């Protein structure tokens, strides 16, 4: 069976070619063959990705965050991860509606379908002044 270029599992009925020395019950033996094709998965580590701060544009409050960049590992289909750059990712915290003072906010990410963060998102320390 030729599997070149296949991206999904498939089923085919094929004629079985037996060695001439073997005796078979029937001359034209056909078998049902299932060929499972699985995606290759991998892990990519991204270092020092800037954290964007989303806030209400009407708010004059100054916001500082710590850390300003994060590193993390993503897992998913290798063909997706191989083309993924840090600039393709939206890594952010939303500080809209926060009162003045110190806050711990969990990092949020918008990732491509089938790509997942390998661990819990980090917590960013936020100071609203």
JSON list of C-alpha atoms in Angstrom, two decimals, residues 51-117:
[
{"chain": "A", "resi": 51, "resn": "UNK", "atom": "CA", "xyz": [3.64, 40.28, 28.01]},
{"chain": "A", "resi": 52, "resn": "UNK", "atom": "CA", "xyz": [1.09, 42.73, 26.60]},
{"chain": "A", "resi": 53, "resn": "UNK", "atom": "CA", "xyz": [-1.06, 44.70, 29.04]},
{"chain": "A", "resi": 54, "resn": "UNK", "atom": "CA", "xyz": [-4.71, 45.12, 28.02]},
{"chain": "A", "resi": 55, "resn": "UNK", "atom": "CA", "xyz": [-6.51, 47.88, 29.87]},
{"chain": "A", "resi": 56, "resn": "UNK", "atom": "CA", "xyz": [-9.47, 50.17, 29.55]},
{"chain": "A", "resi": 57, "resn": "UNK", "atom": "CA", "xyz": [-8.29, 53.07, 27.33]},
{"chain": "A", "resi": 58, "resn": "UNK", "atom": "CA", "xyz": [-10.34, 55.49, 29.46]},
{"chain": "A", "resi": 59, "resn": "UNK", "atom": "CA", "xyz": [-8.31, 54.61, 32.55]},
{"chain": "A", "resi": 60, "resn": "UNK", "atom": "CA", "xyz": [-5.48, 57.07, 33.26]},
{"chain": "A", "resi": 61, "resn": "UNK", "atom": "CA", "xyz": [-3.89, 54.66, 35.79]},
{"chain": "A", "resi": 62, "resn": "UNK", "atom": "CA", "xyz": [-0.27, 53.69, 35.26]},
{"chain": "A", "resi": 63, "resn": "UNK", "atom": "CA", "xyz": [0.39, 49.95, 35.31]},
{"chain": "A", "resi": 64, "resn": "UNK", "atom": "CA", "xyz": [3.67, 48.16, 35.91]},
{"chain": "A", "resi": 65, "resn": "UNK", "atom": "CA", "xyz": [4.14, 44.41, 35.62]},
{"chain": "A", "resi": 66, "resn": "UNK", "atom": "CA", "xyz": [6.72, 41.92, 36.77]},
{"chain": "A", "resi": 67, "resn": "UNK", "atom": "CA", "xyz": [7.99, 40.00, 34.87]},
{"chain": "A", "resi": 68, "resn": "UNK", "atom": "CA", "xyz": [7.65, 41.85, 31.57]},
{"chain": "A", "resi": 69, "resn": "UNK", "atom": "CA", "xyz": [8.62, 38.76, 29.55]},
{"chain": "A", "resi": 70, "resn": "UNK", "atom": "CA", "xyz": [7.85, 35.07, 30.06]},
{"chain": "A", "resi": 71, "resn": "UNK", "atom": "CA", "xyz": [9.16, 31.73, 28.86]},
{"chain": "A", "resi": 72, "resn": "UNK", "atom": "CA", "xyz": [6.93, 28.71, 28.30]},
{"chain": "A", "resi": 73, "resn": "UNK", "atom": "CA", "xyz": [6.60, 25.41, 26.46]},
{"chain": "A", "resi": 74, "resn": "UNK", "atom": "CA", "xyz": [3.86, 24.62, 23.96]},
{"chain": "A", "resi": 75, "resn": "UNK", "atom": "CA", "xyz": [2.89, 21.18, 22.70]},
{"chain": "A", "resi": 76, "resn": "UNK", "atom": "CA", "xyz": [0.92, 20.21, 19.63]},
{"chain": "A", "resi": 77, "resn": "UNK", "atom": "CA", "xyz": [1.21, 18.93, 16.06]},
{"chain": "A", "resi": 78, "resn": "UNK", "atom": "CA", "xyz": [4.81, 19.23, 14.90]},
{"chain": "A", "resi": 79, "resn": "UNK", "atom": "CA", "xyz": [3.86, 20.81, 11.57]},
{"chain": "A", "resi": 80, "resn": "UNK", "atom": "CA", "xyz": [2.04, 23.62, 13.43]},
{"chain": "A", "resi": 81, "resn": "UNK", "atom": "CA", "xyz": [4.78, 24.14, 16.03]},
{"chain": "A", "resi": 82, "resn": "UNK", "atom": "CA", "xyz": [7.51, 24.24, 13.37]},
{"chain": "A", "resi": 83, "resn": "UNK", "atom": "CA", "xyz": [5.92, 27.29, 11.74]},
{"chain": "A", "resi": 84, "resn": "UNK", "atom": "CA", "xyz": [4.96, 29.06, 14.97]},
{"chain": "A", "resi": 85, "resn": "UNK", "atom": "CA", "xyz": [6.93, 32.15, 16.03]},
{"chain": "A", "resi": 86, "resn": "UNK", "atom": "CA", "xyz": [6.65, 34.10, 19.28]},
{"chain": "A", "resi": 87, "resn": "UNK", "atom": "CA", "xyz": [5.32, 37.05, 17.27]},
{"chain": "A", "resi": 88, "resn": "UNK", "atom": "CA", "xyz": [2.35, 34.87, 16.21]},
{"chain": "A", "resi": 89, "resn": "UNK", "atom": "CA", "xyz": [1.23, 34.46, 19.82]},
{"chain": "A", "resi": 90, "resn": "UNK", "atom": "CA", "xyz": [-0.93, 36.81, 21.87]},
{"chain": "A", "resi": 91, "resn": "UNK", "atom": "CA", "xyz": [0.43, 36.67, 25.43]},
{"chain": "A", "resi": 92, "resn": "UNK", "atom": "CA", "xyz": [-1.32, 39.14, 27.74]},
{"chain": "A", "resi": 93, "resn": "UNK", "atom": "CA", "xyz": [-2.91, 40.13, 31.01]},
{"chain": "A", "resi": 94, "resn": "UNK", "atom": "CA", "xyz": [-6.15, 42.09, 31.24]},
{"chain": "A", "resi": 95, "resn": "UNK", "atom": "CA", "xyz": [-6.02, 44.79, 33.90]},
{"chain": "A", "resi": 96, "resn": "UNK", "atom": "CA", "xyz": [-9.32, 46.45, 32.98]},
{"chain": "A", "resi": 97, "resn": "UNK", "atom": "CA", "xyz": [-11.29, 47.35, 36.07]},
{"chain": "A", "resi": 98, "resn": "UNK", "atom": "CA", "xyz": [-8.50, 46.70, 38.58]},
{"chain": "A", "resi": 99, "resn": "UNK", "atom": "CA", "xyz": [-8.36, 48.99, 41.60]},
{"chain": "A", "resi": 100, "resn": "UNK", "atom": "CA", "xyz": [-5.16, 50.77, 42.61]},
{"chain": "A", "resi": 101, "resn": "UNK", "atom": "CA", "xyz": [-2.70, 48.55, 44.39]},
{"chain": "A", "resi": 102, "resn": "UNK", "atom": "CA", "xyz": [-0.92, 45.23, 43.93]},
{"chain": "A", "resi": 103, "resn": "UNK", "atom": "CA", "xyz": [-2.52, 42.27, 42.15]},
{"chain": "A", "resi": 104, "resn": "UNK", "atom": "CA", "xyz": [-1.51, 38.81, 40.98]},
{"chain": "A", "resi": 105, "resn": "UNK", "atom": "CA", "xyz": [-2.99, 38.09, 37.53]},
{"chain": "A", "resi": 106, "resn": "UNK", "atom": "CA", "xyz": [-2.70, 34.78, 35.67]},
{"chain": "A", "resi": 107, "resn": "UNK", "atom": "CA", "xyz": [-1.23, 35.15, 32.20]},
{"chain": "A", "resi": 108, "resn": "UNK", "atom": "CA", "xyz": [-3.59, 34.53, 29.26]},
{"chain": "A", "resi": 109, "resn": "UNK", "atom": "CA", "xyz": [-2.69, 33.30, 25.78]},
{"chain": "A", "resi": 110, "resn": "UNK", "atom": "CA", "xyz": [-4.41, 32.98, 22.42]},
{"chain": "A", "resi": 111, "resn": "UNK", "atom": "CA", "xyz": [-2.94, 29.91, 20.78]},
{"chain": "A", "resi": 112, "resn": "UNK", "atom": "CA", "xyz": [-3.58, 28.16, 17.45]},
{"chain": "A", "resi": 113, "resn": "UNK", "atom": "CA", "xyz": [-6.03, 25.26, 17.45]},
{"chain": "A", "resi": 114, "resn": "UNK", "atom": "CA", "xyz": [-4.51, 22.01, 18.73]},
{"chain": "A", "resi": 115, "resn": "UNK", "atom": "CA", "xyz": [-1.64, 23.82, 20.49]},
{"chain": "A", "resi": 116, "resn": "UNK", "atom": "CA", "xyz": [-1.58, 23.72, 24.29]},
{"chain": "A", "resi": 117, "resn": "UNK", "atom": "CA", "xyz": [0.51, 25.21, 27.08]}
]
